[in-house]
């Protein structure tokens, strides 16, 4: 175990470096303005939630709905009401068949809530709350419909979940 | 069996009373107007189809498309062409990963047609035509895009199915 | 085998003729204009990708997003990175629970990219990239949101996949 660990440091370093370089050198535009909002095309290796977050900050999005499809690696999480934690599971190289979500704000940070349905090479489907996702060998096409009101998510008790607030 | 039945009457009464009270006291706004339509956030215990129906009547929606995601209890139904009836199945405490639908009218009543994909705690996915659904421990976020034409659904023979009519 | 083959020619002819006739005689309108785009209702026997393609040509759609739901026969395909070919699988008489897609252009032809999630009579879900699909006993409701920029898909190497181009 110890040997494996000491080996993994330079490997991780190389991998991180290569990822960073590829992201730095890839200056391809990721989104354009369209009449109904924004059309985003994320590319191999992109961190999906991070890219949507950066977009929301750059374009000063008060709130938005989006829907996406593509080819991804995804980590789903199921919220365990007893432990109040997400139980995660990874799915690699799967078709993202449907991925609806919303963009809002929480504690001055972008708050993305998104679910997804993926299909593996035998077309078996898996669905859940998305904890993280990257684009695999392909792309992710995202249609974003912004709203004009700044919306906040708030952790509600005794529910134990974040809920999008519409005001009263 | 008989004892169980006699016991269930007061239990059902208490449950119904508590549901009704919680619904009456919860005056939180369920939707707001946004440039592209309406953003709806349904809350724990809400009857999803009923809330969308009430919305359609209140806002005089001629017809609309919508898409939703959240955490639900849902009853799917598969239409049996032989018996002309839906075979139902319930899924409790599941992530609603994708729920597209349309709002139209039929016999002067709101007609909602909606399908859904849900994921259980192991992320296994199930999909089908939605007969009924309530919000579980969480919320349901719904984006509604209204149209300007009043559209009707009509039962078509020999198809044996309701079809959204676009006129001729 | 030889006898079966000689028999299949007239049978195929009759089947093709009957399909052509039914499609010719069904002049029901397939889509209408709505404020946010187009609402399409495809009907039993319609070739879904062909109808969307014909729509894109007729209405001179520069590019668009769409989302659909209904009752279909569908052929999914999973892209095998080794052979660079899709491995296909058919699903008959299934609920199309969610079907997001985009319309663009490639080599002066309409290029449709669409994924789907279907549910069978036991509500088991299957998901993937759609190679072809027809409407089964029911309909398919499609909401199409057009964009104002003509967008092209381009086959990118070394990725080995078609990617929607947003310009630079």
Coordinates of C-alpha atoms in Angstrom, one line a residue:
Chain A
X1 CA 0.0 0.0 0.0
X2 CA 2.8 2.4 0.9
X3 CA 4.6 1.8 -2.3
X4 CA 1.5 2.3 -4.3
X5 CA 0.9 5.6 -2.6
X6 CA 4.4 6.9 -3.2
X7 CA 4.0 5.9 -6.9
X8 CA 0.7 7.6 -7.3
X9 CA 2.1 11.1 -6.5
X10 CA 4.1 11.6 -9.6
X11 CA 1.4 9.9 -11.7
X12 CA -1.2 12.2 -10.3
X13 CA 1.0 15.2 -11.0
X14 CA 1.5 14.2 -14.6
X15 CA -2.2 13.6 -15.1
X16 CA -3.1 16.9 -13.5
X17 CA -0.6 18.8 -15.5
X18 CA -1.8 17.2 -18.8
X19 CA -5.4 18.0 -17.9
X20 CA -4.6 21.6 -17.0
X21 CA -2.6 22.1 -20.2
X22 CA -5.3 20.6 -22.4
X23 CA -7.9 22.9 -20.8
X24 CA -5.6 25.9 -21.1
X25 CA -4.9 25.3 -24.7
X26 CA -8.5 24.6 -25.7
X27 CA -9.9 28.1 -26.3
X28 CA -12.9 26.8 -28.3
X29 CA -15.9 28.9 -27.5
X30 CA -18.3 27.0 -25.1
X31 CA -21.5 28.9 -25.6
X32 CA -23.4 31.4 -27.8
X33 CA -26.4 33.6 -27.2
X34 CA -29.6 32.5 -28.9
X35 CA -33.1 34.2 -28.8
X36 CA -34.3 31.9 -26.1
X37 CA -31.2 32.0 -24.0
X38 CA -27.8 30.3 -24.5
X39 CA -26.6 27.2 -26.3
X40 CA -23.6 25.6 -24.7
X41 CA -21.4 22.8 -26.2
X42 CA -19.0 21.3 -23.6
X43 CA -16.1 19.3 -24.9
X44 CA -14.1 16.2 -23.9
X45 CA -12.6 16.6 -20.3
X46 CA -14.8 19.5 -19.3
X47 CA -16.0 19.6 -15.8
X48 CA -19.7 20.1 -16.5
X49 CA -20.9 21.7 -13.2
X50 CA -17.8 23.9 -13.1
X51 CA -18.4 25.1 -16.7
X52 CA -22.1 25.9 -16.0
X53 CA -21.0 27.7 -12.8
X54 CA -18.4 29.8 -14.6
X55 CA -21.0 30.6 -17.3
X56 CA -23.5 31.8 -14.6
X57 CA -20.9 34.1 -13.1
X58 CA -19.6 35.5 -16.4
X59 CA -23.1 36.2 -17.8
X60 CA -24.6 37.3 -14.5
X61 CA -27.4 34.8 -14.7
X62 CA -30.0 35.6 -12.0
X63 CA -31.5 32.1 -12.3
X64 CA -32.2 29.7 -15.2
X65 CA -33.5 26.3 -16.3
X66 CA -31.4 24.1 -18.5
X67 CA -31.5 20.7 -20.3
X68 CA -28.6 18.8 -21.6
X69 CA -27.6 15.6 -23.5
X70 CA -24.2 14.1 -24.5
X71 CA -21.6 11.5 -23.6
X72 CA -20.3 11.6 -20.0
X73 CA -18.7 10.2 -16.9
X74 CA -21.1 11.0 -14.0
X75 CA -21.3 10.6 -10.3
X76 CA -24.8 10.2 -9.0
X77 CA -25.7 10.5 -5.3
X78 CA -28.8 9.3 -3.4
X79 CA -29.6 11.3 -0.3
X80 CA -29.8 9.1 2.8
X81 CA -32.3 10.7 5.1
X82 CA -30.9 8.9 8.1
X83 CA -27.2 10.1 7.8
X84 CA -28.1 13.3 5.8
X85 CA -25.4 12.3 3.3
X86 CA -25.3 11.4 -0.3
X87 CA -24.4 7.8 -1.2
X88 CA -22.3 8.2 -4.4
X89 CA -21.9 5.9 -7.4
X90 CA -19.9 6.4 -10.6
X91 CA -20.9 5.6 -14.2
X92 CA -18.2 5.9 -16.8
X93 CA -18.5 6.4 -20.6
X94 CA -22.3 6.5 -20.6
X95 CA -24.8 8.4 -22.9
X96 CA -26.4 11.2 -21.0
X97 CA -29.9 10.8 -22.3
X98 CA -31.6 13.5 -20.4
X99 CA -30.3 16.1 -17.9
X100 CA -32.6 18.8 -16.7
X101 CA -31.5 21.3 -14.1
X102 CA -31.8 24.8 -12.6
X103 CA -29.3 27.5 -11.8
X104 CA -29.8 29.6 -8.7
X105 CA -27.7 31.2 -5.9
X106 CA -27.0 30.2 -2.3
X107 CA -24.7 32.1 0.1
X108 CA -23.5 34.3 -2.7
X109 CA -22.4 31.2 -4.7
X110 CA -23.9 29.6 -7.8
X111 CA -26.1 26.7 -6.9
X112 CA -26.8 24.1 -9.6
X113 CA -29.4 21.4 -9.1
X114 CA -29.5 18.8 -11.8
X115 CA -30.7 15.3 -12.4
X116 CA -29.8 12.9 -15.1
X117 CA -30.6 9.6 -16.9
X118 CA -27.7 7.7 -18.4
X119 CA -27.5 4.6 -20.6
X120 CA -24.6 2.1 -20.7
X121 CA -23.4 0.1 -23.8
X122 CA -26.3 -2.4 -23.3
X123 CA -28.7 0.6 -23.0
X124 CA -29.5 -0.2 -19.4
X125 CA -30.6 3.1 -17.8
X126 CA -29.6 4.6 -14.5
X127 CA -31.0 7.8 -13.0
X128 CA -30.3 10.2 -10.1
X129 CA -29.2 13.4 -8.6
X130 CA -25.9 14.5 -10.2
X131 CA -23.0 15.2 -7.8
X132 CA -20.3 15.7 -10.5
X133 CA -19.8 14.9 -14.2
X134 CA -17.3 15.4 -17.0
X135 CA -17.6 15.1 -20.7
X136 CA -16.2 11.8 -22.1
X137 CA -15.3 11.0 -25.7
X138 CA -17.9 13.3 -27.3
X139 CA -19.6 16.4 -26.2
X140 CA -22.5 17.7 -24.1
X141 CA -25.1 20.0 -25.6
X142 CA -26.8 22.3 -23.1
X143 CA -29.8 24.6 -23.7
X144 CA -30.0 27.3 -21.0
X145 CA -33.2 29.4 -20.5
X146 CA -32.4 32.3 -18.1
X147 CA -35.0 34.0 -15.9
X148 CA -35.0 37.7 -14.9
X149 CA -35.3 37.2 -11.1
X150 CA -32.4 36.4 -8.8
X151 CA -33.5 33.2 -7.1
X152 CA -32.0 31.7 -3.9
X153 CA -31.9 28.1 -2.7
X154 CA -32.4 27.7 1.1
X155 CA -31.8 24.7 3.3
X156 CA -35.2 24.0 4.9
X157 CA -35.8 22.2 8.2
X158 CA -37.4 19.8 9.1
X159 CA -37.3 18.7 5.4
X160 CA -33.5 18.5 5.4
X161 CA -33.2 19.6 1.7
X162 CA -32.3 22.7 -0.3
X163 CA -35.4 24.2 -1.8
X164 CA -35.6 26.9 -4.6
X165 CA -37.3 29.9 -3.0
X166 CA -39.9 31.9 -5.1
X167 CA -40.6 34.5 -2.4
X168 CA -44.0 35.1 -0.7
Chain B
X1 CA -58.0 -9.2 8.4
X2 CA -61.2 -7.9 9.9
X3 CA -59.4 -6.4 12.9
X4 CA -56.9 -4.7 10.7
X5 CA -59.6 -3.2 8.7
X6 CA -61.5 -1.8 11.6
X7 CA -58.2 -0.3 12.9
X8 CA -57.4 1.3 9.6
X9 CA -60.4 3.6 9.7
X10 CA -59.3 5.9 12.5
X11 CA -55.7 5.8 11.2
X12 CA -56.8 6.9 7.8
X13 CA -58.9 9.7 9.3
X14 CA -56.0 11.1 11.2
X15 CA -53.7 10.9 8.2
X16 CA -56.3 12.6 5.9
X17 CA -56.9 15.3 8.5
X18 CA -53.2 16.0 9.0
X19 CA -52.6 16.2 5.2
X20 CA -55.5 18.6 4.8
X21 CA -54.3 20.8 7.6
X22 CA -50.7 20.9 6.3
X23 CA -51.9 21.8 2.9
X24 CA -54.2 24.5 4.2
X25 CA -51.5 26.1 6.4
X26 CA -48.8 26.1 3.7
X27 CA -49.4 29.3 1.8
X28 CA -46.0 29.4 0.2
X29 CA -46.2 30.6 -3.4
X30 CA -46.0 27.7 -5.8
X31 CA -45.0 29.6 -9.1
X32 CA -43.8 32.9 -10.5
X33 CA -43.9 34.4 -14.0
X34 CA -40.6 34.4 -15.9
X35 CA -39.9 35.7 -19.4
X36 CA -40.2 32.3 -21.0
X37 CA -43.3 31.3 -19.0
X38 CA -43.7 30.1 -15.4
X39 CA -41.3 28.6 -12.9
X40 CA -43.1 26.3 -10.4
X41 CA -41.7 24.8 -7.2
X42 CA -44.0 22.2 -5.7
X43 CA -43.4 21.2 -2.1
X44 CA -43.6 18.1 0.1
X45 CA -47.0 16.4 0.0
X46 CA -48.2 18.4 -3.1
X47 CA -50.4 16.4 -5.6
X48 CA -48.4 17.2 -8.7
X49 CA -51.0 16.8 -11.4
X50 CA -53.6 18.6 -9.3
X51 CA -51.3 21.6 -8.7
X52 CA -50.5 21.9 -12.5
X53 CA -54.2 21.6 -13.2
X54 CA -55.1 24.4 -10.7
X55 CA -52.3 26.5 -12.2
X56 CA -53.7 26.0 -15.7
X57 CA -57.2 27.1 -14.6
X58 CA -56.0 30.1 -12.6
X59 CA -53.7 31.4 -15.3
X60 CA -56.0 30.5 -18.1
X61 CA -53.3 28.5 -20.0
X62 CA -54.6 27.7 -23.5
X63 CA -51.9 25.0 -23.8
X64 CA -48.3 24.5 -22.7
X65 CA -45.2 22.3 -22.6
X66 CA -43.4 21.7 -19.3
X67 CA -40.4 19.8 -17.9
X68 CA -39.8 18.9 -14.3
X69 CA -37.4 17.3 -11.9
X70 CA -37.4 16.6 -8.2
X71 CA -38.1 13.9 -5.5
X72 CA -41.4 12.1 -5.7
X73 CA -43.8 9.2 -5.2
X74 CA -45.2 8.3 -8.6
X75 CA -47.7 5.8 -10.1
X76 CA -46.8 4.8 -13.6
X77 CA -49.4 3.1 -15.9
X78 CA -48.8 1.0 -19.0
X79 CA -51.7 1.0 -21.4
X80 CA -52.8 -2.5 -22.2
X81 CA -54.1 -2.5 -25.8
X82 CA -56.2 -5.6 -25.2
X83 CA -58.1 -4.5 -22.1
X84 CA -57.9 -0.7 -22.9
X85 CA -56.8 -0.1 -19.3
X86 CA -53.6 1.1 -17.6
X87 CA -51.7 -1.4 -15.5
X88 CA -50.4 0.6 -12.6
X89 CA -47.3 0.4 -10.5
X90 CA -46.1 2.6 -7.6
X91 CA -42.5 3.9 -7.0
X92 CA -41.9 5.5 -3.6
X93 CA -39.2 8.0 -2.6
X94 CA -37.5 8.2 -6.0
X95 CA -35.6 10.9 -7.8
X96 CA -37.7 12.3 -10.7
X97 CA -34.8 12.6 -13.2
X98 CA -36.8 13.9 -16.2
X99 CA -40.5 14.6 -16.5
X100 CA -41.7 16.2 -19.8
X101 CA -45.4 16.9 -20.4
X102 CA -48.1 19.0 -22.1
X103 CA -51.1 20.9 -20.9
X104 CA -54.2 20.9 -23.1
X105 CA -58.0 20.7 -22.7
X106 CA -60.5 17.9 -23.1
X107 CA -64.3 18.1 -22.5
X108 CA -63.8 21.6 -20.8
X109 CA -61.3 20.1 -18.4
X110 CA -57.6 20.4 -18.1
X111 CA -55.8 17.5 -19.7
X112 CA -52.2 16.8 -18.6
X113 CA -50.1 14.3 -20.5
X114 CA -46.8 13.6 -18.8
X115 CA -44.1 10.9 -18.8
X116 CA -41.3 10.4 -16.3
X117 CA -38.0 8.7 -15.6
X118 CA -37.2 7.9 -11.9
X119 CA -34.2 6.5 -10.1
X120 CA -34.2 4.5 -6.9
X121 CA -31.6 4.5 -4.2
X122 CA -29.4 2.2 -6.3
X123 CA -29.9 4.5 -9.3
X124 CA -31.9 1.9 -11.2
X125 CA -34.1 3.7 -13.6
X126 CA -37.8 3.2 -14.3
X127 CA -39.9 5.1 -16.9
X128 CA -43.5 5.4 -18.1
X129 CA -46.7 7.3 -18.4
X130 CA -47.6 9.1 -15.2
X131 CA -51.0 8.3 -13.6
X132 CA -50.4 10.3 -10.4
X133 CA -47.5 11.7 -8.4
X134 CA -46.8 13.6 -5.2
X135 CA -43.7 15.4 -4.0
X136 CA -41.8 13.4 -1.4
X137 CA -39.1 14.7 1.0
X138 CA -37.8 17.5 -1.2
X139 CA -39.4 19.6 -4.0
X140 CA -40.3 19.4 -7.7
X141 CA -39.1 22.2 -10.0
X142 CA -41.3 22.7 -13.1
X143 CA -40.5 24.9 -16.1
X144 CA -43.8 25.7 -18.0
X145 CA -43.8 27.2 -21.5
X146 CA -47.3 28.3 -22.4
X147 CA -48.6 28.5 -26.0
X148 CA -51.1 31.0 -27.4
X149 CA -53.6 28.6 -29.0
X150 CA -56.2 26.6 -27.0
X151 CA -55.5 23.0 -27.8
X152 CA -57.8 20.0 -27.3
X153 CA -57.0 16.4 -26.8
X154 CA -59.3 13.9 -28.6
X155 CA -59.8 10.2 -28.2
X156 CA -59.1 8.7 -31.6
X157 CA -60.4 5.4 -32.9
X158 CA -59.2 2.9 -34.1
X159 CA -56.0 4.1 -32.3
X160 CA -57.6 3.9 -28.9
X161 CA -55.6 6.8 -27.5
X162 CA -55.9 10.5 -26.8
X163 CA -54.1 12.6 -29.3
X164 CA -53.3 16.3 -29.1
X165 CA -55.2 18.1 -31.9
X166 CA -53.4 20.8 -34.0
X167 CA -56.3 21.5 -36.3
X168 CA -56.3 21.1 -40.1
Chain C
X1 CA -34.2 -20.3 -47.3
X2 CA -34.6 -19.8 -51.0
X3 CA -38.4 -20.4 -50.8
X4 CA -38.7 -17.9 -47.9
X5 CA -36.8 -15.3 -49.9
X6 CA -38.9 -15.6 -53.0
X7 CA -42.0 -15.3 -50.9
X8 CA -40.8 -12.2 -49.1
X9 CA -40.6 -10.1 -52.2
X10 CA -44.4 -9.8 -52.8
X11 CA -45.0 -9.5 -49.1
X12 CA -42.5 -6.6 -48.8
X13 CA -44.2 -5.0 -51.8
X14 CA -47.6 -5.1 -50.3
X15 CA -46.3 -3.8 -47.0
X16 CA -44.5 -0.9 -48.6
X17 CA -47.5 0.0 -50.7
X18 CA -49.8 0.0 -47.7
X19 CA -47.4 2.2 -45.7
X20 CA -47.0 4.6 -48.6
X21 CA -50.8 4.8 -49.0
X22 CA -51.5 5.4 -45.4
X23 CA -48.9 8.1 -45.2
X24 CA -50.2 9.8 -48.4
X25 CA -53.8 9.8 -47.2
X26 CA -53.0 11.2 -43.8
X27 CA -52.9 14.9 -44.4
X28 CA -53.3 15.8 -40.7
X29 CA -51.2 18.8 -39.9
X30 CA -48.0 17.7 -38.0
X31 CA -47.0 21.0 -36.4
X32 CA -48.1 24.6 -35.6
X33 CA -46.2 27.8 -34.8
X34 CA -46.3 28.9 -31.2
X35 CA -44.6 31.9 -29.5
X36 CA -41.6 29.9 -28.3
X37 CA -41.1 27.9 -31.5
X38 CA -43.1 25.0 -33.0
X39 CA -45.3 22.3 -31.4
X40 CA -45.2 19.1 -33.4
X41 CA -47.5 16.1 -33.0
X42 CA -46.4 13.0 -34.9
X43 CA -48.8 10.2 -35.5
X44 CA -48.9 6.4 -35.7
X45 CA -46.4 5.1 -38.3
X46 CA -44.5 8.4 -38.7
X47 CA -40.7 8.1 -39.2
X48 CA -39.7 10.5 -36.4
X49 CA -36.2 11.6 -37.6
X50 CA -37.5 12.0 -41.2
X51 CA -40.5 14.2 -40.1
X52 CA -38.2 16.4 -38.1
X53 CA -35.8 16.6 -41.0
X54 CA -38.6 17.5 -43.4
X55 CA -39.8 20.2 -40.9
X56 CA -36.3 21.7 -40.7
X57 CA -36.1 22.0 -44.5
X58 CA -39.6 23.3 -45.0
X59 CA -39.3 25.9 -42.2
X60 CA -35.6 26.8 -43.0
X61 CA -34.5 26.1 -39.4
X62 CA -30.9 27.4 -38.9
X63 CA -30.6 25.3 -35.8
X64 CA -32.8 24.2 -32.9
X65 CA -33.2 22.4 -29.6
X66 CA -36.2 20.0 -29.1
X67 CA -37.7 17.8 -26.5
X68 CA -40.2 15.0 -27.1
X69 CA -42.4 12.3 -25.4
X70 CA -44.8 9.7 -26.7
X71 CA -45.2 6.0 -27.6
X72 CA -42.6 4.6 -30.1
X73 CA -40.5 1.9 -31.6
X74 CA -36.9 2.9 -31.4
X75 CA -33.5 1.7 -32.4
X76 CA -30.7 2.8 -30.0
X77 CA -27.0 2.6 -31.0
X78 CA -23.9 2.6 -28.7
X79 CA -20.8 3.9 -30.4
X80 CA -18.0 1.3 -30.3
X81 CA -14.8 3.3 -30.1
X82 CA -12.7 0.3 -31.4
X83 CA -14.7 -0.4 -34.5
X84 CA -16.1 3.2 -35.0
X85 CA -19.5 1.7 -35.5
X86 CA -22.8 1.9 -33.7
X87 CA -24.0 -1.4 -32.0
X88 CA -27.8 -1.2 -32.5
X89 CA -30.7 -2.6 -30.5
X90 CA -34.4 -2.3 -31.1
X91 CA -37.1 -1.6 -28.5
X92 CA -40.7 -2.1 -29.7
X93 CA -43.9 -0.5 -28.2
X94 CA -42.3 1.5 -25.5
X95 CA -43.1 4.8 -23.8
X96 CA -40.7 7.5 -24.9
X97 CA -40.3 9.1 -21.5
X98 CA -37.8 11.8 -22.5
X99 CA -36.2 12.6 -25.8
X100 CA -34.0 15.7 -26.0
X101 CA -32.2 16.7 -29.2
X102 CA -30.7 19.3 -31.5
X103 CA -31.2 20.2 -35.1
X104 CA -28.1 21.4 -37.1
X105 CA -26.6 21.0 -40.5
X106 CA -23.7 18.9 -41.9
X107 CA -22.6 18.8 -45.6
X108 CA -25.7 20.7 -46.6
X109 CA -28.0 18.1 -45.0
X110 CA -30.0 18.3 -41.8
X111 CA -28.2 16.7 -38.9
X112 CA -30.3 15.6 -36.0
X113 CA -28.7 14.5 -32.7
X114 CA -31.1 13.0 -30.2
X115 CA -31.0 10.7 -27.2
X116 CA -33.9 9.0 -25.5
X117 CA -35.2 7.1 -22.5
X118 CA -37.9 4.5 -23.0
X119 CA -39.9 2.4 -20.6
X120 CA -41.3 -1.1 -21.3
X121 CA -44.6 -2.6 -20.0
X122 CA -42.8 -3.4 -16.7
X123 CA -41.5 0.2 -16.5
X124 CA -37.9 -0.9 -16.9
X125 CA -36.0 1.9 -18.5
X126 CA -33.5 1.9 -21.4
X127 CA -31.5 4.9 -22.7
X128 CA -29.2 5.7 -25.5
X129 CA -28.4 7.5 -28.7
X130 CA -31.3 7.2 -31.2
X131 CA -30.5 5.8 -34.6
X132 CA -34.1 5.6 -35.8
X133 CA -37.6 5.7 -34.4
X134 CA -41.3 5.5 -35.5
X135 CA -44.5 6.4 -33.7
X136 CA -46.3 3.3 -32.4
X137 CA -49.9 3.1 -31.2
X138 CA -50.2 6.7 -29.9
X139 CA -48.4 9.9 -30.8
X140 CA -45.2 11.8 -30.2
X141 CA -45.4 15.4 -28.9
X142 CA -42.4 17.5 -29.8
X143 CA -41.5 21.0 -28.6
X144 CA -39.0 22.7 -30.9
X145 CA -37.1 25.8 -30.0
X146 CA -35.4 27.3 -33.0
X147 CA -32.2 29.4 -32.9
X148 CA -31.2 32.3 -35.2
X149 CA -27.7 31.1 -36.2
X150 CA -27.0 28.4 -38.8
X151 CA -25.0 25.8 -36.9
X152 CA -22.9 23.0 -38.4
X153 CA -21.8 19.6 -37.0
X154 CA -18.3 18.6 -37.8
X155 CA -16.5 15.2 -37.4
X156 CA -13.6 15.9 -35.1
X157 CA -10.4 13.9 -34.9
X158 CA -8.9 12.4 -32.8
X159 CA -12.2 12.4 -30.9
X160 CA -13.9 10.4 -33.6
X161 CA -17.3 12.0 -33.0
X162 CA -19.5 14.7 -34.6
X163 CA -19.5 17.9 -32.5
X164 CA -21.8 20.9 -32.8
X165 CA -19.7 23.9 -33.8
X166 CA -20.3 27.3 -32.2
X167 CA -17.6 29.2 -34.1
X168 CA -14.5 30.8 -32.6

